[in-house]
Coordinates of C-alpha atoms in Angstrom, one line a residue:
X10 CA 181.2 197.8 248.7
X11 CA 183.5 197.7 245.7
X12 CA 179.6 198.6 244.1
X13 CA 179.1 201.6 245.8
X14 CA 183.2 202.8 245.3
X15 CA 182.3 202.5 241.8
X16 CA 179.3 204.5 241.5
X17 CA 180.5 207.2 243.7
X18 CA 183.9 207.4 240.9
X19 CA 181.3 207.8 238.1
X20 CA 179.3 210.6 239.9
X21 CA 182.1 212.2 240.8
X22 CA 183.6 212.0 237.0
X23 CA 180.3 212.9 235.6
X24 CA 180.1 215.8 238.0
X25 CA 183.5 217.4 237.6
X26 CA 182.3 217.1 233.7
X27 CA 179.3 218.7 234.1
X28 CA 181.3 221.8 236.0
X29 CA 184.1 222.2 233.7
X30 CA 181.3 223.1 231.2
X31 CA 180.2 226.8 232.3
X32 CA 178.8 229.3 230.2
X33 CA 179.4 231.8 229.0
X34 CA 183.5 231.3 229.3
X35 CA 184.8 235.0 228.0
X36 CA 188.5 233.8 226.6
X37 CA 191.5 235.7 226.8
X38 CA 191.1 237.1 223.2
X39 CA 187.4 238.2 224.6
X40 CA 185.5 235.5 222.4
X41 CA 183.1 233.9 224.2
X42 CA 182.2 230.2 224.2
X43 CA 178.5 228.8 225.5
X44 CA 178.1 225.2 226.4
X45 CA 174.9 224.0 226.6
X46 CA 173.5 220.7 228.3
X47 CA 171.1 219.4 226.4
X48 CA 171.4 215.3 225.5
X49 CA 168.0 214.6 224.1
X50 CA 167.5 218.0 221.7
X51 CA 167.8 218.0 217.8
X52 CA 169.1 221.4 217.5
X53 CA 170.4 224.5 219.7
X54 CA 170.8 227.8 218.6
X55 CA 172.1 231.0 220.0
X56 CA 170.5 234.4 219.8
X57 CA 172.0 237.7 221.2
X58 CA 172.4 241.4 221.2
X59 CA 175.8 240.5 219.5
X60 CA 174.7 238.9 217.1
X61 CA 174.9 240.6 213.1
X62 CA 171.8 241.5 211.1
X63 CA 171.1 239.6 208.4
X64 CA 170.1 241.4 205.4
X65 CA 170.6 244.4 207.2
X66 CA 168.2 247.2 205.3
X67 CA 169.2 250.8 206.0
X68 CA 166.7 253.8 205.9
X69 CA 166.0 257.4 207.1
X70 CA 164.0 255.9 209.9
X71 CA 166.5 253.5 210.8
X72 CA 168.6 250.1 210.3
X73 CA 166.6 246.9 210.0
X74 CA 167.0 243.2 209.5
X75 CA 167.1 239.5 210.9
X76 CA 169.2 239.2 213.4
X77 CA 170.9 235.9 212.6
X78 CA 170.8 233.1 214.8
X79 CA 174.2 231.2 215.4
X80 CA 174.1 226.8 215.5
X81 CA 175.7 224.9 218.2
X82 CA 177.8 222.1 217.7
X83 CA 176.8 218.9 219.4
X84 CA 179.6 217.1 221.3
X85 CA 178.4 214.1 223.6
X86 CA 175.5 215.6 225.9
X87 CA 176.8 218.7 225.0
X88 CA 176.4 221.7 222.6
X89 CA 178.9 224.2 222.4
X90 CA 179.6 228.2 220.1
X91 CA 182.6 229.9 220.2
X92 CA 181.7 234.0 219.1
X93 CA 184.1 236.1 217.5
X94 CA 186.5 238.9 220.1
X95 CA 184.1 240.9 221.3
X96 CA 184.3 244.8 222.5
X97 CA 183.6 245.9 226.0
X98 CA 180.0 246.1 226.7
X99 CA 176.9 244.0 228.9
X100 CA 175.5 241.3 226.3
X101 CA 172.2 239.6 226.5
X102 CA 171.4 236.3 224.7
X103 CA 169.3 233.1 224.7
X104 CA 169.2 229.9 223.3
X105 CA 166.9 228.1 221.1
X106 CA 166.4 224.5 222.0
X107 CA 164.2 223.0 219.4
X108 CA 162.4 226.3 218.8
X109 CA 162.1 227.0 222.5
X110 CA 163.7 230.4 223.7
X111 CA 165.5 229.4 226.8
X112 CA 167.8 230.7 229.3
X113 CA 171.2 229.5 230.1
X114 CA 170.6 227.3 233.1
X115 CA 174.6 227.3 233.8
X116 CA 174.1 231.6 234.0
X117 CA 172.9 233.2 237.4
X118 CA 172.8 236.4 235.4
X119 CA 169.5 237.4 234.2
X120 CA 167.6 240.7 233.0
X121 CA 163.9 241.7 232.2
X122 CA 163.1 244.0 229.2
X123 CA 159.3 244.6 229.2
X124 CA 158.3 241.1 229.4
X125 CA 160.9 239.0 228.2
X126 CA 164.1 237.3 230.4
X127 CA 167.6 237.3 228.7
X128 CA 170.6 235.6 229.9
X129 CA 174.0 238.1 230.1
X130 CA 177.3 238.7 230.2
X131 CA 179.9 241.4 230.3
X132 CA 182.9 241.9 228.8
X133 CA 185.5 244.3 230.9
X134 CA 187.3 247.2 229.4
X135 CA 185.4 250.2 228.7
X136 CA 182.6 250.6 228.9
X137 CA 182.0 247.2 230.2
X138 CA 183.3 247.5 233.6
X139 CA 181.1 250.3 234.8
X140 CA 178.6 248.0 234.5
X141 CA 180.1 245.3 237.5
X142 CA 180.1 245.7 241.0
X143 CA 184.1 246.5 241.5
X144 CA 185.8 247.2 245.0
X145 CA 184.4 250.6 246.2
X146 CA 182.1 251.9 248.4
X147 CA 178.5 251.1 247.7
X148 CA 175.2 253.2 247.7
X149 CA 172.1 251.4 248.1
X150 CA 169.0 251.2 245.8
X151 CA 165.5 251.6 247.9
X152 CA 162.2 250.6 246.9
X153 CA 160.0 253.3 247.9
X154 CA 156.0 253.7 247.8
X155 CA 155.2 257.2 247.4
X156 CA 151.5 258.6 247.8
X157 CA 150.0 259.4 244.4
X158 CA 146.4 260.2 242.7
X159 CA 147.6 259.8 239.3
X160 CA 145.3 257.3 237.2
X161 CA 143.0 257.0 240.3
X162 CA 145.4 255.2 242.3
X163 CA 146.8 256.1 246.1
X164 CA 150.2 255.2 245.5
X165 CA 153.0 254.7 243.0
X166 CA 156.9 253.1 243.3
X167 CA 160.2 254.4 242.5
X168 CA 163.7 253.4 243.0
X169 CA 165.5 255.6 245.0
X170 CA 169.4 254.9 244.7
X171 CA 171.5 257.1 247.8
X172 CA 175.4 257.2 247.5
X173 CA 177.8 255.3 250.1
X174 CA 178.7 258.6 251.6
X175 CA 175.0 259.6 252.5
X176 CA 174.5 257.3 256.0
X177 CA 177.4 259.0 257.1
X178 CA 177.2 262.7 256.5
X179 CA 173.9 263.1 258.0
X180 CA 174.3 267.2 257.3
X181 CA 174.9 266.8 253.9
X182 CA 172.6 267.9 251.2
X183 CA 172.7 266.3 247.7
X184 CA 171.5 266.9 244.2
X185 CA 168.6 264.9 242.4
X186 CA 168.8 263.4 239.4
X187 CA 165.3 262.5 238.1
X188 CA 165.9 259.0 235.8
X189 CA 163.1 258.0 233.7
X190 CA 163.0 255.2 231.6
X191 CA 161.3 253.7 227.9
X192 CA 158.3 252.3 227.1
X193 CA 157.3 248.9 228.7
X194 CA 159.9 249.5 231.3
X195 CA 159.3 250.5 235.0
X196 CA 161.4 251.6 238.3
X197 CA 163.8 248.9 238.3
X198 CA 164.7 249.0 234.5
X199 CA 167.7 251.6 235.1
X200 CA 168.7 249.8 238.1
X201 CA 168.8 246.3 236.3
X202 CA 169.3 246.8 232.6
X203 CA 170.6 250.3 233.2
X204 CA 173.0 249.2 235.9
X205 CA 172.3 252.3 237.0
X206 CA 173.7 251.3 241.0
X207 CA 176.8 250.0 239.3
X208 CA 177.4 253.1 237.6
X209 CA 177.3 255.6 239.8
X210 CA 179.5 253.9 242.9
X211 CA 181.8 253.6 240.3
X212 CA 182.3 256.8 238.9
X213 CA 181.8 258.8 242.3
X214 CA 184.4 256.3 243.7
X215 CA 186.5 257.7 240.1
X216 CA 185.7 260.9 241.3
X217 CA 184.6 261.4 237.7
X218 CA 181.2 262.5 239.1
X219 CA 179.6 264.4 242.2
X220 CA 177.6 262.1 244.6
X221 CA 173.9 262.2 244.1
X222 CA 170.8 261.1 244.8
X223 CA 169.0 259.1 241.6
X224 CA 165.3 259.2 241.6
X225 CA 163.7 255.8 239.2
X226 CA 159.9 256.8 239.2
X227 CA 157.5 254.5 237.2
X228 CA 156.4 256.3 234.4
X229 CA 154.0 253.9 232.8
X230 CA 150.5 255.8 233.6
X231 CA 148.4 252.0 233.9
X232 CA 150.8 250.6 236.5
X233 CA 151.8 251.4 240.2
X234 CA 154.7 249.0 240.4
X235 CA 157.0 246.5 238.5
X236 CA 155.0 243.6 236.9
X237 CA 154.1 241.4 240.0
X238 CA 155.6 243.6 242.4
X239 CA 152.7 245.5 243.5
X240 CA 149.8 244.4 246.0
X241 CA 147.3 246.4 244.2
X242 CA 147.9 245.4 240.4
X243 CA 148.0 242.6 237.9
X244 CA 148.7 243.5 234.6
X245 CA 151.5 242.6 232.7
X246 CA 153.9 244.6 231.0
X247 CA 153.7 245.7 227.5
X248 CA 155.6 248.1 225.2
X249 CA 152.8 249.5 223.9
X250 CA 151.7 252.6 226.5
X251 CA 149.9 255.3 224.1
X252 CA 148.3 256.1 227.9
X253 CA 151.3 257.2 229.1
X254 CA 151.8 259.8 226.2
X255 CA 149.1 261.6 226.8
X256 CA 150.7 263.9 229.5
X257 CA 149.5 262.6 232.9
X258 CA 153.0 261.8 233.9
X259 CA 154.2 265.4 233.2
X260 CA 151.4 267.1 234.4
X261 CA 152.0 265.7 237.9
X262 CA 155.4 265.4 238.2
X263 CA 156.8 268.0 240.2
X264 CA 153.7 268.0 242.7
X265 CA 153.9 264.4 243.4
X266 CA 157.2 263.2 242.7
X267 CA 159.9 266.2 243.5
X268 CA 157.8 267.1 246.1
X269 CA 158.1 263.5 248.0
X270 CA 161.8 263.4 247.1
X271 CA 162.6 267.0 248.9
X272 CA 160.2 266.2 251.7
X273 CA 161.7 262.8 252.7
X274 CA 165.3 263.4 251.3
X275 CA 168.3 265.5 252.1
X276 CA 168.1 267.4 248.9
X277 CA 169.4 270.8 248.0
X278 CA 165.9 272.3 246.8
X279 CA 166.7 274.4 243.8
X280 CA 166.9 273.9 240.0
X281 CA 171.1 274.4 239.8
X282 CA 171.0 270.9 241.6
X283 CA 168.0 269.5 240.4
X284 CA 168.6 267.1 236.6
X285 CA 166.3 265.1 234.4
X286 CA 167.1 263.0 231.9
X287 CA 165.2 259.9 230.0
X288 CA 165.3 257.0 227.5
X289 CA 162.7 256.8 224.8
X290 CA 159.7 257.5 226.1
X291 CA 161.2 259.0 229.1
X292 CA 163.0 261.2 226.8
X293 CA 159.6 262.8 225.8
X294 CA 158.3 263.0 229.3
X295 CA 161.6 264.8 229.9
X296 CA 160.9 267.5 227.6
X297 CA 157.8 268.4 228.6
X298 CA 158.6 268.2 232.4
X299 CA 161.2 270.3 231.9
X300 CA 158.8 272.8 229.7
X301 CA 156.2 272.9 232.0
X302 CA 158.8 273.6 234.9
X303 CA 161.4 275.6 233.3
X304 CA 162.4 277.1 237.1
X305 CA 163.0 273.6 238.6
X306 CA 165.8 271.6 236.5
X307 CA 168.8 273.1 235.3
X308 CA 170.1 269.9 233.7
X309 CA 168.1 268.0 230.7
X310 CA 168.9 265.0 228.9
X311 CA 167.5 263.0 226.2
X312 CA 168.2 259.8 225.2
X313 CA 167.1 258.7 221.9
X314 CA 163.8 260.5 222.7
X315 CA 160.1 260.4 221.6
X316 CA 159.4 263.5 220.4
X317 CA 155.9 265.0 219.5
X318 CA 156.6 266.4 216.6
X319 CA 152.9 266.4 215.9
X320 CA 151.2 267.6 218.8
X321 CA 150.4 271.1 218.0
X322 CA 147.5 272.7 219.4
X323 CA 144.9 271.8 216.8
X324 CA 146.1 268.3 216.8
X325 CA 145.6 268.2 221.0
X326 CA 142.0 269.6 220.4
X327 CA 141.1 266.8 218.2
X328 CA 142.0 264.1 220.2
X329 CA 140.3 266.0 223.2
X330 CA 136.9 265.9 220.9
X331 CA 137.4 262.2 220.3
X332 CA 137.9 260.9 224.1
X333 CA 135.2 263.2 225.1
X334 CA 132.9 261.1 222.9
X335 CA 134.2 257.8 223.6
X336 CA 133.9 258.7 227.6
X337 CA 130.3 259.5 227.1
X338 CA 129.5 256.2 225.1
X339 CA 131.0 254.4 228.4
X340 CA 128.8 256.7 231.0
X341 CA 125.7 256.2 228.7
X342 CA 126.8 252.5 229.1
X343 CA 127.1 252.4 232.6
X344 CA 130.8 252.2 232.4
X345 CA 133.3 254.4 234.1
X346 CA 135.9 256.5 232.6
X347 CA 139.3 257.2 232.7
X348 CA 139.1 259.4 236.3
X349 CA 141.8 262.3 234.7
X350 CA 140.3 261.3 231.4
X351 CA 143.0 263.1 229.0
X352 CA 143.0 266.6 230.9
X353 CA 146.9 265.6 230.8
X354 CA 147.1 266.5 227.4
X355 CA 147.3 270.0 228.0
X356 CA 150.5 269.9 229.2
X357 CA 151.6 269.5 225.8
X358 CA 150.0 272.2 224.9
X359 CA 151.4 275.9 223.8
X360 CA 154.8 274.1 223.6
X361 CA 157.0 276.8 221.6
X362 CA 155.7 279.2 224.5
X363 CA 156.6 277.3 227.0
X364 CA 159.9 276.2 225.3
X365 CA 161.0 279.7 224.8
X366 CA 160.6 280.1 228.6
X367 CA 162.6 277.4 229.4
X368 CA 165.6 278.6 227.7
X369 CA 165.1 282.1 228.5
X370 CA 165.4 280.7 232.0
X371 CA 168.7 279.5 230.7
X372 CA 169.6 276.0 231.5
X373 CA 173.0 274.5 232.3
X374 CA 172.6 271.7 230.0
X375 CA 170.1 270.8 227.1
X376 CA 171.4 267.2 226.4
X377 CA 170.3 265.0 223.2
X378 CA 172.1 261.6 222.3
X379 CA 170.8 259.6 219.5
X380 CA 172.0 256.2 217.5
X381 CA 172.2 256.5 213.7
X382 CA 170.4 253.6 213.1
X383 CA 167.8 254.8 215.5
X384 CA 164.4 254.7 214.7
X385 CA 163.9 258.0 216.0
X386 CA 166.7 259.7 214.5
X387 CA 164.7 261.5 212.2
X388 CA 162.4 262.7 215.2
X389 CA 165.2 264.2 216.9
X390 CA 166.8 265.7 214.0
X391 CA 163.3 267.3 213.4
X392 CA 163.7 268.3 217.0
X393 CA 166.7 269.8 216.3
X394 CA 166.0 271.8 213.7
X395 CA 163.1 273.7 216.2
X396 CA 166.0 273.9 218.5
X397 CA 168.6 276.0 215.7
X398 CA 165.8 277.9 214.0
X399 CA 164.7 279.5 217.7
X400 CA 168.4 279.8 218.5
X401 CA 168.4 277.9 221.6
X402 CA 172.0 276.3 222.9
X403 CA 172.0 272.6 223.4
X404 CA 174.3 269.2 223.0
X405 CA 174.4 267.0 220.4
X406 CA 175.7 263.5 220.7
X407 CA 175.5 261.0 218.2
X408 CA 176.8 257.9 218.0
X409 CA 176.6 254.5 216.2
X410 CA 173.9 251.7 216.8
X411 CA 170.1 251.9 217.5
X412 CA 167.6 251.9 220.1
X413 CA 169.0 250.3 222.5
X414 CA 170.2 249.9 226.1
X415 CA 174.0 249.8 224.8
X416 CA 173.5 253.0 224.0
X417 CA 171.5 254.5 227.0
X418 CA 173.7 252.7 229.4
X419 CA 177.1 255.0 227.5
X420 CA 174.8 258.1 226.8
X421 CA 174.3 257.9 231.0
X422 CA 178.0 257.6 231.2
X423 CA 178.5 260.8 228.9
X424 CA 175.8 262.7 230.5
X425 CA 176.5 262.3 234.7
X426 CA 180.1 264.1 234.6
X427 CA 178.5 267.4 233.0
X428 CA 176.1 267.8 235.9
X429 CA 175.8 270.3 238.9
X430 CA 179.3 272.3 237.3

């Protein structure tokens, strides 16, 4: 008996131990310290979007170095780092336990960017604490099949998020914000690493914003769904989607995926209330959307966007002539082709044209927020400098750091309160 009194004291002791080490602790001076059980490894290090550069390299393209890596102290069982304060903002980090990239097992909180998992945290303040689910009402995020023919497929996902106030004013019609996201993303990477929910219940509920609906399609032309999330599909993510830059996005855009959000939503059906706005690769899909269609958005953003810089007309007919050849090696071959092959190309054609009639059509907002350190700084700045020469009105914001979700998660931020004035 005494046996079994003792055994049960040790569990107990070794237990509250083991719970008075969580990670990530965020201190009162907003350091944060990570604890991290690992008895048997020879070294632990930490890795994270707060981390500095290391021989940090700056250029017209961009800022690069190593991203130093931080050691952990051993203590016992355990191994523990202490940061520096820290500003307001949604981390992400990972450990390195004898050259293994792990999670933190003691963290719930996880997030997927293209195909890699990070552990996170968030520091409150501003902008931090848009980012957490706070006591307001909440809208709800829906997963919603929509039917589709792009890419030879009969259906496509997007995350549809609804405010709080839409169950229960069944009369009322609402404005559409079309949200695309980056390269090697997909339909939930606004509403996970965008915290895309989180930010709108909590600046309607500020009354900093109008309640809206936000439309997350999938954007990437080779994929239906998230990674594993489709019934249809197996391939896995990558960041490297030159197939979904070759227009077919844009070109069926409004028919497929406005269309589906006026038909099944309660949506005010007209450009004044109709916004787009994207990261990255989204950006550039974005701007030709919104060329192609300059009587159905009144509101445009881009955030740090791909622009094609490159992709005049002679440039288009090239690349025509070359996938016309390859797709007739693969039919001689037996093989079969792309089924839209690159007819979506064409939307990028004639794009001063159709520029000039989008902002003779005279949108509300032309929106364009880019890092200084971005790597496509000197794209936009390009961009830009078609913009001024054809004296066409838009926004500039610039701000520090790179390309990066810290920075599309505040250019969303800046960008919902100047829509549908």
């Amino acid at each position: 008996m005494k046996r079994i009194v003792i055994i049960l004291l040790v569990s107990l002791l070794v237990s509250d131990a083991f719970a008075q080490k969580q990670s990530p602790v965020i201190n009162e001076d907003n350091s944060v310290t990570f604890n991290v059980y690992a008895p048997n490894a020879k070294e632990v290090l930490l890795k994270g979007s707060f981390a500095e550069k290391r021989f940090e390299i700056r250029t017209k393209i961009g800022a690069f170095g190593k991203d130093r890596k931080y050691e952990l102290e051993k203590d016992g069982d355990w191994w523990s780092y202490t940061t520096k304060a820290l500003t307001s903002e949604l981390y992400t980090y990972n450990f390195v336990i004898d050259g293994v990239d792990s999670l933190d097992a003691q963290n719930p909180n996880k997030v997927r960017d293209v195909d890699t998992y990070f552990s996170y945290f968030i520091i409150p303040g501003y902008p931090g604490s848009m980012y957490t689910t706070q006591n307001v009402a909440h809208g709800e995020i829906a997963k919603v099949w929509y039917p589709s023919n792009l890419n030879g497929m009969k259906q496509r996902r997007m995350s549809v998020y609804l405010p709080a106030e839409y169950a229960t004013n069944p009369k009322k019609h609402y404005p559409v914000l079309y949200l695309l996201h980056g390269s090697g993303g997909d339909e939930n990477a606004w509403p996970e690493f965008g915290k895309a929910q989180e930010i709108m219940d909590n600046m309607i509920a500020d009354g900093r914003i109008e309640p809206m609906i936000v439309v997350m399609p999938n954007g990437i032309v080779t994929l239906d769904a998230a990674p594993g999330e489709s019934p249809y599909m197996t391939a896995v993510p990558t960041a490297n989607n030159v197939s979904s830059m070759m227009g077919k996005i844009e070109k069926v855009f409004v028919d497929e995926v406005v269309k589906y959000v006026d038909e099944n939503y309660r949506t005010t059906k007209d450009k004044a209330h109709r916004a787009i706005a994207g990261l990255s690769l989204g950006g550039l899909q974005t701007i030709y959307i919104s060329a192609n269609n300059p009587d159905e958005f009144d509101y445009i953003g881009l955030f740090s966007a791909q622009t094609t810089n490159t992709l005049e007309n002679e440039t288009i007919s090239k690349i025509k002539k070359v996938f016309k050849k390859v797709a007739d090696i693969k039919e001689f071959f037996g093989h079969k082709s792309d089924p839209d092959g690159i007819g979506g190309i064409d939307t990028y054609k004639d794009f001063d044209t159709k520029l000039k009639a989008q902002f003779d059509a005279n949108p509300k907002l032309y929106y364009i927020a880019v890092g200084v350190d971005d790597f496509v700084k000197s794209l936009n700045d390009d961009y830009r400098a078609k913009l001024d020469e054809a004296g066409y009105k838009y926004y500039y914001h610039e701000t520090d750091g790179s390309h990066s979700w810290e920075n599309w998660r505040k250019y969303l931020l800046d960008f919902l309160p100047r829509l549908f004035k």
